[in-house]
Amino acid sequence: MKKMLLLCTMVMLSSCASKLNFPVSNVAPAAEISVKIKKDNNGNREINLESKYLSSPDRLTPPRASYIVWMQTEANGLLNLGQLETDASDKGSFTTVTAYEPLEIFITAEDDAAIKYPIGQEISRLKI
């Protein structure tokens, strides 16, 4: 009975999303950025990134067109996950599902959202 209870507890904890906070950015020090990573029943990871007080990328020096979310993986290298959208109140959100386990997630300010490798300013980086 104790083994069954322990197993159930472990399964419940492993399926819970863990919330991680990005370090303070030198480029956008007021920004508060966090990510929740949750493993689903198929072994995929759902990544939910949220930001507050992150101004539009066109307000950076130099101005940029968009914020791009990147993921470094062991199995598949560096991946452009997509664009972090910010609204007029400087809040942003980004959600995706990936089959790969992230080692790092980071955000850059770029001129082209479809780039394969980051070349713009790095906003913040989180090691998982």
mmCIF file of N, CA and C in Angstrom:
data_model
loop_
_atom_site.group_PDB
_atom_site.id
_atom_site.type_symbol
_atom_site.label_atom_id
_atom_site.label_comp_id
_atom_site.label_asym_id
_atom_site.label_seq_id
_atom_site.Cartn_x
_atom_site.Cartn_y
_atom_site.Cartn_z
ATOM 1 N N MET A 1 0.819 -1.199 0.000
ATOM 2 C CA MET A 1 0.000 0.000 0.000
ATOM 3 C C MET A 1 0.859 1.259 0.000
ATOM 4 N N LYS A 2 1.937 1.251 0.806
ATOM 5 C CA LYS A 2 2.813 2.414 0.867
ATOM 6 C C LYS A 2 3.496 2.645 -0.479
ATOM 7 N N LYS A 3 3.871 1.545 -1.141
ATOM 8 C CA LYS A 3 4.520 1.678 -2.445
ATOM 9 C C LYS A 3 3.566 2.296 -3.459
ATOM 10 N N MET A 4 2.317 1.896 -3.419
ATOM 11 C CA MET A 4 1.317 2.436 -4.341
ATOM 12 C C MET A 4 1.097 3.917 -4.083
ATOM 13 N N LEU A 5 1.014 4.320 -2.836
ATOM 14 C CA LEU A 5 0.839 5.724 -2.482
ATOM 15 C C LEU A 5 2.047 6.544 -2.929
ATOM 16 N N LEU A 6 3.234 6.022 -2.718
ATOM 17 C CA LEU A 6 4.451 6.699 -3.140
ATOM 18 C C LEU A 6 4.490 6.846 -4.663
ATOM 19 N N LEU A 7 4.122 5.794 -5.386
ATOM 20 C CA LEU A 7 4.093 5.832 -6.838
ATOM 21 C C LEU A 7 3.093 6.870 -7.343
ATOM 22 N N CYS A 8 1.912 6.897 -6.765
ATOM 23 C CA CYS A 8 0.891 7.882 -7.164
ATOM 24 C C CYS A 8 1.372 9.308 -6.908
ATOM 25 N N THR A 9 2.016 9.523 -5.778
ATOM 26 C CA THR A 9 2.540 10.842 -5.436
ATOM 27 C C THR A 9 3.606 11.270 -6.434
ATOM 28 N N MET A 10 4.495 10.345 -6.803
ATOM 29 C CA MET A 10 5.555 10.662 -7.759
ATOM 30 C C MET A 10 4.972 11.005 -9.131
ATOM 31 N N VAL A 11 3.965 10.267 -9.560
ATOM 32 C CA VAL A 11 3.332 10.537 -10.848
ATOM 33 C C VAL A 11 2.670 11.906 -10.839
ATOM 34 N N MET A 12 1.976 12.224 -9.768
ATOM 35 C CA MET A 12 1.304 13.522 -9.666
ATOM 36 C C MET A 12 2.317 14.658 -9.678
ATOM 37 N N LEU A 13 3.424 14.511 -8.969
ATOM 38 C CA LEU A 13 4.428 15.562 -8.925
ATOM 39 C C LEU A 13 5.129 15.732 -10.262
ATOM 40 N N SER A 14 5.380 14.627 -10.959
ATOM 41 C CA SER A 14 6.078 14.729 -12.236
ATOM 42 C C SER A 14 5.197 15.346 -13.319
ATOM 43 N N SER A 15 3.886 15.262 -13.159
ATOM 44 C CA SER A 15 3.001 15.847 -14.171
ATOM 45 C C SER A 15 2.690 17.313 -13.893
ATOM 46 N N CYS A 16 3.082 17.825 -12.733
ATOM 47 C CA CYS A 16 2.831 19.220 -12.395
ATOM 48 C C CYS A 16 3.810 20.121 -13.137
ATOM 49 N N ALA A 17 3.360 21.277 -13.475
ATOM 50 C CA ALA A 17 4.224 22.242 -14.145
ATOM 51 C C ALA A 17 5.119 22.908 -13.114
ATOM 52 N N SER A 18 6.373 23.094 -13.492
ATOM 53 C CA SER A 18 7.284 23.811 -12.616
ATOM 54 C C SER A 18 7.442 25.224 -13.171
ATOM 55 N N LYS A 19 7.304 26.227 -12.300
ATOM 56 C CA LYS A 19 7.428 27.620 -12.717
ATOM 57 C C LYS A 19 8.837 28.086 -12.378
ATOM 58 N N LEU A 20 9.507 28.629 -13.381
ATOM 59 C CA LEU A 20 10.865 29.123 -13.219
ATOM 60 C C LEU A 20 10.920 30.579 -13.645
ATOM 61 N N ASN A 21 11.675 31.376 -12.915
ATOM 62 C CA ASN A 21 11.816 32.794 -13.228
ATOM 63 C C ASN A 21 13.145 33.054 -13.922
ATOM 64 N N PHE A 22 13.091 33.833 -14.994
ATOM 65 C CA PHE A 22 14.307 34.228 -15.694
ATOM 66 C C PHE A 22 15.075 35.228 -14.829
ATOM 67 N N PRO A 23 16.407 35.274 -14.965
ATOM 68 C CA PRO A 23 17.170 36.298 -14.230
ATOM 69 C C PRO A 23 16.866 37.690 -14.769
ATOM 70 N N VAL A 24 17.181 38.709 -13.993
ATOM 71 C CA VAL A 24 16.966 40.094 -14.400
ATOM 72 C C VAL A 24 17.799 40.379 -15.650
ATOM 73 N N SER A 25 17.175 41.009 -16.607
ATOM 74 C CA SER A 25 17.815 41.320 -17.880
ATOM 75 C C SER A 25 18.606 42.618 -17.795
ATOM 76 N N ASN A 26 19.803 42.630 -18.383
ATOM 77 C CA ASN A 26 20.573 43.874 -18.486
ATOM 78 C C ASN A 26 19.974 44.790 -19.544
ATOM 79 N N VAL A 27 19.322 44.210 -20.557
ATOM 80 C CA VAL A 27 18.734 44.979 -21.655
ATOM 81 C C VAL A 27 17.386 45.566 -21.256
ATOM 82 N N ALA A 28 16.583 44.780 -20.528
ATOM 83 C CA ALA A 28 15.246 45.208 -20.092
ATOM 84 C C ALA A 28 15.103 44.884 -18.602
ATOM 85 N N PRO A 29 15.757 45.661 -17.715
ATOM 86 C CA PRO A 29 15.811 45.309 -16.295
ATOM 87 C C PRO A 29 14.467 45.302 -15.566
ATOM 88 N N ALA A 30 13.474 45.996 -16.086
ATOM 89 C CA ALA A 30 12.158 46.013 -15.437
ATOM 90 C C ALA A 30 11.349 44.749 -15.749
ATOM 91 N N ALA A 31 11.752 44.018 -16.773
ATOM 92 C CA ALA A 31 10.986 42.855 -17.231
ATOM 93 C C ALA A 31 10.979 41.739 -16.197
ATOM 94 N N GLU A 32 9.806 41.159 -16.013
ATOM 95 C CA GLU A 32 9.641 39.964 -15.186
ATOM 96 C C GLU A 32 9.181 38.856 -16.123
ATOM 97 N N ILE A 33 10.033 37.839 -16.287
ATOM 98 C CA ILE A 33 9.754 36.772 -17.240
ATOM 99 C C ILE A 33 9.787 35.441 -16.508
ATOM 100 N N SER A 34 8.763 34.622 -16.751
ATOM 101 C CA SER A 34 8.718 33.297 -16.137
ATOM 102 C C SER A 34 8.264 32.272 -17.165
ATOM 103 N N VAL A 35 8.564 31.020 -16.881
ATOM 104 C CA VAL A 35 8.170 29.938 -17.764
ATOM 105 C C VAL A 35 7.677 28.766 -16.925
ATOM 106 N N LYS A 36 6.634 28.118 -17.417
ATOM 107 C CA LYS A 36 6.139 26.886 -16.828
ATOM 108 C C LYS A 36 6.357 25.780 -17.850
ATOM 109 N N ILE A 37 6.944 24.689 -17.396
ATOM 110 C CA ILE A 37 7.196 23.551 -18.272
ATOM 111 C C ILE A 37 6.486 22.351 -17.675
ATOM 112 N N LYS A 38 5.628 21.745 -18.478
ATOM 113 C CA LYS A 38 4.834 20.616 -18.007
ATOM 114 C C LYS A 38 4.977 19.472 -18.999
ATOM 115 N N LYS A 39 5.244 18.297 -18.488
ATOM 116 C CA LYS A 39 5.346 17.106 -19.328
ATOM 117 C C LYS A 39 3.971 16.478 -19.443
ATOM 118 N N ASP A 40 3.528 16.214 -20.691
ATOM 119 C CA ASP A 40 2.203 15.635 -20.883
ATOM 120 C C ASP A 40 2.263 14.104 -20.927
ATOM 121 N N ASN A 41 1.118 13.482 -21.128
ATOM 122 C CA ASN A 41 1.026 12.014 -21.121
ATOM 123 C C ASN A 41 1.801 11.367 -22.262
ATOM 124 N N ASN A 42 2.072 12.112 -23.324
ATOM 125 C CA ASN A 42 2.811 11.571 -24.467
ATOM 126 C C ASN A 42 4.310 11.796 -24.356
ATOM 127 N N GLY A 43 4.762 12.402 -23.263
ATOM 128 C CA GLY A 43 6.182 12.680 -23.082
ATOM 129 C C GLY A 43 6.622 14.004 -23.680
ATOM 130 N N ASN A 44 5.691 14.758 -24.262
ATOM 131 C CA ASN A 44 6.005 16.083 -24.797
ATOM 132 C C ASN A 44 6.044 17.098 -23.668
ATOM 133 N N ARG A 45 6.676 18.215 -23.927
ATOM 134 C CA ARG A 45 6.723 19.298 -22.953
ATOM 135 C C ARG A 45 5.916 20.481 -23.449
ATOM 136 N N GLU A 46 4.999 20.940 -22.601
ATOM 137 C CA GLU A 46 4.250 22.160 -22.887
ATOM 138 C C GLU A 46 4.984 23.299 -22.211
ATOM 139 N N ILE A 47 5.336 24.303 -22.992
ATOM 140 C CA ILE A 47 6.090 25.447 -22.485
ATOM 141 C C ILE A 47 5.190 26.676 -22.546
ATOM 142 N N ASN A 48 4.973 27.293 -21.382
ATOM 143 C CA ASN A 48 4.167 28.518 -21.275
ATOM 144 C C ASN A 48 5.055 29.610 -20.695
ATOM 145 N N LEU A 49 5.355 30.594 -21.511
ATOM 146 C CA LEU A 49 6.215 31.692 -21.090
ATOM 147 C C LEU A 49 5.366 32.948 -20.958
ATOM 148 N N GLU A 50 5.562 33.681 -19.879
ATOM 149 C CA GLU A 50 4.830 34.931 -19.654
ATOM 150 C C GLU A 50 5.808 36.025 -19.272
ATOM 151 N N SER A 51 5.508 37.229 -19.721
ATOM 152 C CA SER A 51 6.341 38.373 -19.354
ATOM 153 C C SER A 51 5.462 39.528 -18.897
ATOM 154 N N LYS A 52 6.020 40.319 -18.013
ATOM 155 C CA LYS A 52 5.402 41.573 -17.573
ATOM 156 C C LYS A 52 6.476 42.651 -17.669
ATOM 157 N N TYR A 53 6.052 43.845 -17.990
ATOM 158 C CA TYR A 53 6.938 45.008 -18.046
ATOM 159 C C TYR A 53 8.048 44.857 -19.091
ATOM 160 N N LEU A 54 7.791 44.070 -20.119
ATOM 161 C CA LEU A 54 8.728 43.927 -21.228
ATOM 162 C C LEU A 54 8.211 44.798 -22.367
ATOM 163 N N SER A 55 8.877 45.924 -22.583
ATOM 164 C CA SER A 55 8.398 46.869 -23.596
ATOM 165 C C SER A 55 8.510 46.273 -24.993
ATOM 166 N N SER A 56 7.823 46.870 -25.899
ATOM 167 C CA SER A 56 7.834 46.440 -27.292
ATOM 168 C C SER A 56 9.275 46.449 -27.820
ATOM 169 N N PRO A 57 9.641 45.486 -28.659
ATOM 170 C CA PRO A 57 11.024 45.434 -29.153
ATOM 171 C C PRO A 57 11.417 46.647 -30.004
ATOM 172 N N ASP A 58 10.452 47.358 -30.537
ATOM 173 C CA ASP A 58 10.792 48.548 -31.321
ATOM 174 C C ASP A 58 11.217 49.719 -30.436
ATOM 175 N N ARG A 59 11.116 49.551 -29.115
ATOM 176 C CA ARG A 59 11.556 50.592 -28.175
ATOM 177 C C ARG A 59 12.977 50.343 -27.662
ATOM 178 N N LEU A 60 13.599 49.241 -28.095
ATOM 179 C CA LEU A 60 14.978 48.944 -27.706
ATOM 180 C C LEU A 60 15.943 49.823 -28.492
ATOM 181 N N THR A 61 17.201 49.853 -28.054
ATOM 182 C CA THR A 61 18.250 50.555 -28.775
ATOM 183 C C THR A 61 19.296 49.537 -29.191
ATOM 184 N N PRO A 62 19.428 49.234 -30.460
ATOM 185 C CA PRO A 62 18.624 49.682 -31.586
ATOM 186 C C PRO A 62 17.264 48.993 -31.598
ATOM 187 N N PRO A 63 16.287 49.601 -32.253
ATOM 188 C CA PRO A 63 14.951 49.000 -32.329
ATOM 189 C C PRO A 63 14.984 47.661 -33.068
ATOM 190 N N ARG A 64 14.144 46.747 -32.629
ATOM 191 C CA ARG A 64 14.026 45.424 -33.263
ATOM 192 C C ARG A 64 12.570 45.166 -33.611
ATOM 193 N N ALA A 65 12.346 44.165 -34.469
ATOM 194 C CA ALA A 65 10.993 43.863 -34.933
ATOM 195 C C ALA A 65 10.232 42.923 -34.001
ATOM 196 N N SER A 66 10.946 41.995 -33.340
ATOM 197 C CA SER A 66 10.237 41.004 -32.523
ATOM 198 C C SER A 66 11.151 40.370 -31.485
ATOM 199 N N TYR A 67 10.496 39.776 -30.488
ATOM 200 C CA TYR A 67 11.196 38.940 -29.508
ATOM 201 C C TYR A 67 11.022 37.494 -29.947
ATOM 202 N N ILE A 68 12.120 36.743 -29.956
ATOM 203 C CA ILE A 68 12.081 35.337 -30.349
ATOM 204 C C ILE A 68 12.468 34.478 -29.157
ATOM 205 N N VAL A 69 11.715 33.396 -28.944
ATOM 206 C CA VAL A 69 11.984 32.438 -27.874
ATOM 207 C C VAL A 69 12.783 31.285 -28.482
ATOM 208 N N TRP A 70 13.902 30.959 -27.851
ATOM 209 C CA TRP A 70 14.801 29.898 -28.299
ATOM 210 C C TRP A 70 14.890 28.815 -27.246
ATOM 211 N N MET A 71 15.189 27.602 -27.695
ATOM 212 C CA MET A 71 15.389 26.488 -26.775
ATOM 213 C C MET A 71 16.631 25.718 -27.206
ATOM 214 N N GLN A 72 17.514 25.480 -26.255
ATOM 215 C CA GLN A 72 18.683 24.639 -26.485
ATOM 216 C C GLN A 72 18.350 23.249 -25.958
ATOM 217 N N THR A 73 18.536 22.236 -26.815
ATOM 218 C CA THR A 73 18.260 20.860 -26.420
ATOM 219 C C THR A 73 19.504 20.015 -26.629
ATOM 220 N N GLU A 74 19.559 18.906 -25.944
ATOM 221 C CA GLU A 74 20.662 17.986 -26.154
ATOM 222 C C GLU A 74 20.434 17.187 -27.441
ATOM 223 N N ALA A 75 19.209 16.752 -27.667
ATOM 224 C CA ALA A 75 18.897 15.866 -28.785
ATOM 225 C C ALA A 75 18.803 16.578 -30.129
ATOM 226 N N ASN A 76 18.369 17.842 -30.145
ATOM 227 C CA ASN A 76 18.106 18.504 -31.425
ATOM 228 C C ASN A 76 18.769 19.876 -31.549
ATOM 229 N N GLY A 77 19.687 20.197 -30.672
ATOM 230 C CA GLY A 77 20.402 21.467 -30.774
ATOM 231 C C GLY A 77 19.544 22.676 -30.455
ATOM 232 N N LEU A 78 19.771 23.750 -31.181
ATOM 233 C CA LEU A 78 19.101 25.025 -30.963
ATOM 234 C C LEU A 78 17.856 25.132 -31.826
ATOM 235 N N LEU A 79 16.738 25.520 -31.215
ATOM 236 C CA LEU A 79 15.465 25.633 -31.930
ATOM 237 C C LEU A 79 14.850 27.018 -31.725
ATOM 238 N N ASN A 80 14.376 27.620 -32.813
ATOM 239 C CA ASN A 80 13.579 28.840 -32.758
ATOM 240 C C ASN A 80 12.153 28.374 -32.463
ATOM 241 N N LEU A 81 11.663 28.641 -31.263
ATOM 242 C CA LEU A 81 10.322 28.189 -30.886
ATOM 243 C C LEU A 81 9.227 29.105 -31.415
ATOM 244 N N GLY A 82 9.556 30.371 -31.626
ATOM 245 C CA GLY A 82 8.547 31.294 -32.121
ATOM 246 C C GLY A 82 8.656 32.664 -31.486
ATOM 247 N N GLN A 83 7.660 33.477 -31.766
ATOM 248 C CA GLN A 83 7.655 34.874 -31.377
ATOM 249 C C GLN A 83 6.887 35.100 -30.085
ATOM 250 N N LEU A 84 7.512 35.835 -29.170
ATOM 251 C CA LEU A 84 6.862 36.281 -27.938
ATOM 252 C C LEU A 84 6.147 37.584 -28.243
ATOM 253 N N GLU A 85 4.828 37.547 -28.184
ATOM 254 C CA GLU A 85 4.017 38.731 -28.477
ATOM 255 C C GLU A 85 3.838 39.561 -27.213
ATOM 256 N N THR A 86 4.037 40.870 -27.325
ATOM 257 C CA THR A 86 3.768 41.778 -26.211
ATOM 258 C C THR A 86 2.617 42.698 -26.601
ATOM 259 N N ASP A 87 1.827 43.082 -25.603
ATOM 260 C CA ASP A 87 0.686 43.960 -25.891
ATOM 261 C C ASP A 87 0.975 45.391 -25.434
ATOM 262 N N ALA A 88 -0.002 46.243 -25.551
ATOM 263 C CA ALA A 88 0.162 47.659 -25.214
ATOM 264 C C ALA A 88 0.449 47.880 -23.734
ATOM 265 N N SER A 89 0.083 46.923 -22.890
ATOM 266 C CA SER A 89 0.357 47.059 -21.454
ATOM 267 C C SER A 89 1.675 46.391 -21.068
ATOM 268 N N ASP A 90 2.507 46.080 -22.059
ATOM 269 C CA ASP A 90 3.823 45.465 -21.854
ATOM 270 C C ASP A 90 3.760 44.084 -21.212
ATOM 271 N N LYS A 91 2.668 43.361 -21.474
ATOM 272 C CA LYS A 91 2.555 41.964 -21.052
ATOM 273 C C LYS A 91 2.736 41.093 -22.283
ATOM 274 N N GLY A 92 3.347 39.942 -22.081
ATOM 275 C CA GLY A 92 3.558 39.041 -23.212
ATOM 276 C C GLY A 92 3.285 37.606 -22.824
ATOM 277 N N SER A 93 2.998 36.797 -23.843
ATOM 278 C CA SER A 93 2.794 35.373 -23.579
ATOM 279 C C SER A 93 3.194 34.566 -24.804
ATOM 280 N N PHE A 94 3.599 33.332 -24.543
ATOM 281 C CA PHE A 94 4.018 32.420 -25.590
ATOM 282 C C PHE A 94 3.777 31.006 -25.094
ATOM 283 N N THR A 95 3.168 30.173 -25.929
ATOM 284 C CA THR A 95 2.905 28.774 -25.579
ATOM 285 C C THR A 95 3.267 27.888 -26.759
ATOM 286 N N THR A 96 3.904 26.775 -26.467
ATOM 287 C CA THR A 96 4.220 25.791 -27.500
ATOM 288 C C THR A 96 4.345 24.410 -26.864
ATOM 289 N N VAL A 97 4.338 23.393 -27.701
ATOM 290 C CA VAL A 97 4.560 22.013 -27.267
ATOM 291 C C VAL A 97 5.731 21.477 -28.076
ATOM 292 N N THR A 98 6.640 20.799 -27.402
ATOM 293 C CA THR A 98 7.808 20.245 -28.073
ATOM 294 C C THR A 98 8.086 18.837 -27.581
ATOM 295 N N ALA A 99 8.659 18.033 -28.444
ATOM 296 C CA ALA A 99 9.032 16.664 -28.076
ATOM 297 C C ALA A 99 10.384 16.634 -27.373
ATOM 298 N N TYR A 100 11.099 17.748 -27.395
ATOM 299 C CA TYR A 100 12.457 17.787 -26.852
ATOM 300 C C TYR A 100 12.498 18.365 -25.445
ATOM 301 N N GLU A 101 13.443 17.877 -24.675
ATOM 302 C CA GLU A 101 13.635 18.380 -23.314
ATOM 303 C C GLU A 101 14.546 19.603 -23.363
ATOM 304 N N PRO A 102 14.108 20.726 -22.814
ATOM 305 C CA PRO A 102 14.939 21.933 -22.865
ATOM 306 C C PRO A 102 16.075 21.891 -21.843
ATOM 307 N N LEU A 103 17.247 22.330 -22.283
ATOM 308 C CA LEU A 103 18.376 22.549 -21.377
ATOM 309 C C LEU A 103 18.431 24.015 -20.978
ATOM 310 N N GLU A 104 18.101 24.874 -21.956
ATOM 311 C CA GLU A 104 18.046 26.317 -21.746
ATOM 312 C C GLU A 104 16.910 26.888 -22.583
ATOM 313 N N ILE A 105 16.328 27.956 -22.086
ATOM 314 C CA ILE A 105 15.370 28.734 -22.855
ATOM 315 C C ILE A 105 15.847 30.177 -22.768
ATOM 316 N N PHE A 106 15.880 30.857 -23.913
ATOM 317 C CA PHE A 106 16.282 32.256 -23.883
ATOM 318 C C PHE A 106 15.514 33.057 -24.917
ATOM 319 N N ILE A 107 15.570 34.368 -24.755
ATOM 320 C CA ILE A 107 14.818 35.303 -25.592
ATOM 321 C C ILE A 107 15.795 36.292 -26.204
ATOM 322 N N THR A 108 15.636 36.531 -27.504
ATOM 323 C CA THR A 108 16.431 37.553 -28.169
ATOM 324 C C THR A 108 15.509 38.540 -28.873
ATOM 325 N N ALA A 109 16.031 39.722 -29.140
ATOM 326 C CA ALA A 109 15.320 40.731 -29.931
ATOM 327 C C ALA A 109 15.909 40.671 -31.331
ATOM 328 N N GLU A 110 15.057 40.411 -32.312
ATOM 329 C CA GLU A 110 15.527 40.175 -33.684
ATOM 330 C C GLU A 110 14.775 41.047 -34.687
ATOM 331 N N ASP A 111 15.382 41.201 -35.867
ATOM 332 C CA ASP A 111 14.731 41.908 -36.968
ATOM 333 C C ASP A 111 13.896 40.967 -37.825
ATOM 334 N N ASP A 112 14.199 39.666 -37.780
ATOM 335 C CA ASP A 112 13.515 38.669 -38.606
ATOM 336 C C ASP A 112 13.046 37.525 -37.709
ATOM 337 N N ALA A 113 11.748 37.289 -37.644
ATOM 338 C CA ALA A 113 11.198 36.250 -36.769
ATOM 339 C C ALA A 113 11.484 34.837 -37.269
ATOM 340 N N ALA A 114 11.834 34.684 -38.541
ATOM 341 C CA ALA A 114 12.032 33.355 -39.122
ATOM 342 C C ALA A 114 13.498 32.916 -39.153
ATOM 343 N N ILE A 115 14.360 33.600 -38.418
ATOM 344 C CA ILE A 115 15.779 33.254 -38.469
ATOM 345 C C ILE A 115 16.041 31.895 -37.834
ATOM 346 N N LYS A 116 17.133 31.271 -38.250
ATOM 347 C CA LYS A 116 17.498 29.933 -37.763
ATOM 348 C C LYS A 116 18.439 29.987 -36.562
ATOM 349 N N TYR A 117 19.205 31.083 -36.451
ATOM 350 C CA TYR A 117 20.155 31.244 -35.351
ATOM 351 C C TYR A 117 20.064 32.671 -34.827
ATOM 352 N N PRO A 118 20.187 32.855 -33.520
ATOM 353 C CA PRO A 118 20.059 34.197 -32.952
ATOM 354 C C PRO A 118 21.243 35.084 -33.332
ATOM 355 N N ILE A 119 20.925 36.326 -33.715
ATOM 356 C CA ILE A 119 21.976 37.299 -34.005
ATOM 357 C C ILE A 119 21.722 38.620 -33.276
ATOM 358 N N GLY A 120 20.523 38.796 -32.736
ATOM 359 C CA GLY A 120 20.152 40.041 -32.069
ATOM 360 C C GLY A 120 20.545 40.058 -30.605
ATOM 361 N N GLN A 121 20.069 41.073 -29.907
ATOM 362 C CA GLN A 121 20.343 41.235 -28.480
ATOM 363 C C GLN A 121 19.681 40.132 -27.676
ATOM 364 N N GLU A 122 20.417 39.567 -26.749
ATOM 365 C CA GLU A 122 19.827 38.593 -25.838
ATOM 366 C C GLU A 122 19.163 39.340 -24.694
ATOM 367 N N ILE A 123 17.905 39.032 -24.451
ATOM 368 C CA ILE A 123 17.149 39.691 -23.384
ATOM 369 C C ILE A 123 17.387 38.976 -22.059
ATOM 370 N N SER A 124 17.214 37.663 -22.030
ATOM 371 C CA SER A 124 17.447 36.880 -20.813
ATOM 372 C C SER A 124 17.566 35.407 -21.177
ATOM 373 N N ARG A 125 18.276 34.657 -20.314
ATOM 374 C CA ARG A 125 18.510 33.227 -20.542
ATOM 375 C C ARG A 125 18.300 32.472 -19.228
ATOM 376 N N LEU A 126 17.642 31.326 -19.351
ATOM 377 C CA LEU A 126 17.349 30.488 -18.185
ATOM 378 C C LEU A 126 17.856 29.079 -18.434
ATOM 379 N N LYS A 127 18.718 28.608 -17.564
ATOM 380 C CA LYS A 127 19.165 27.209 -17.625
ATOM 381 C C LYS A 127 18.178 26.379 -16.827
ATOM 382 N N ILE A 128 17.714 25.309 -17.446
ATOM 383 C CA ILE A 128 16.692 24.471 -16.823
ATOM 384 C C ILE A 128 17.349 23.405 -15.943
#
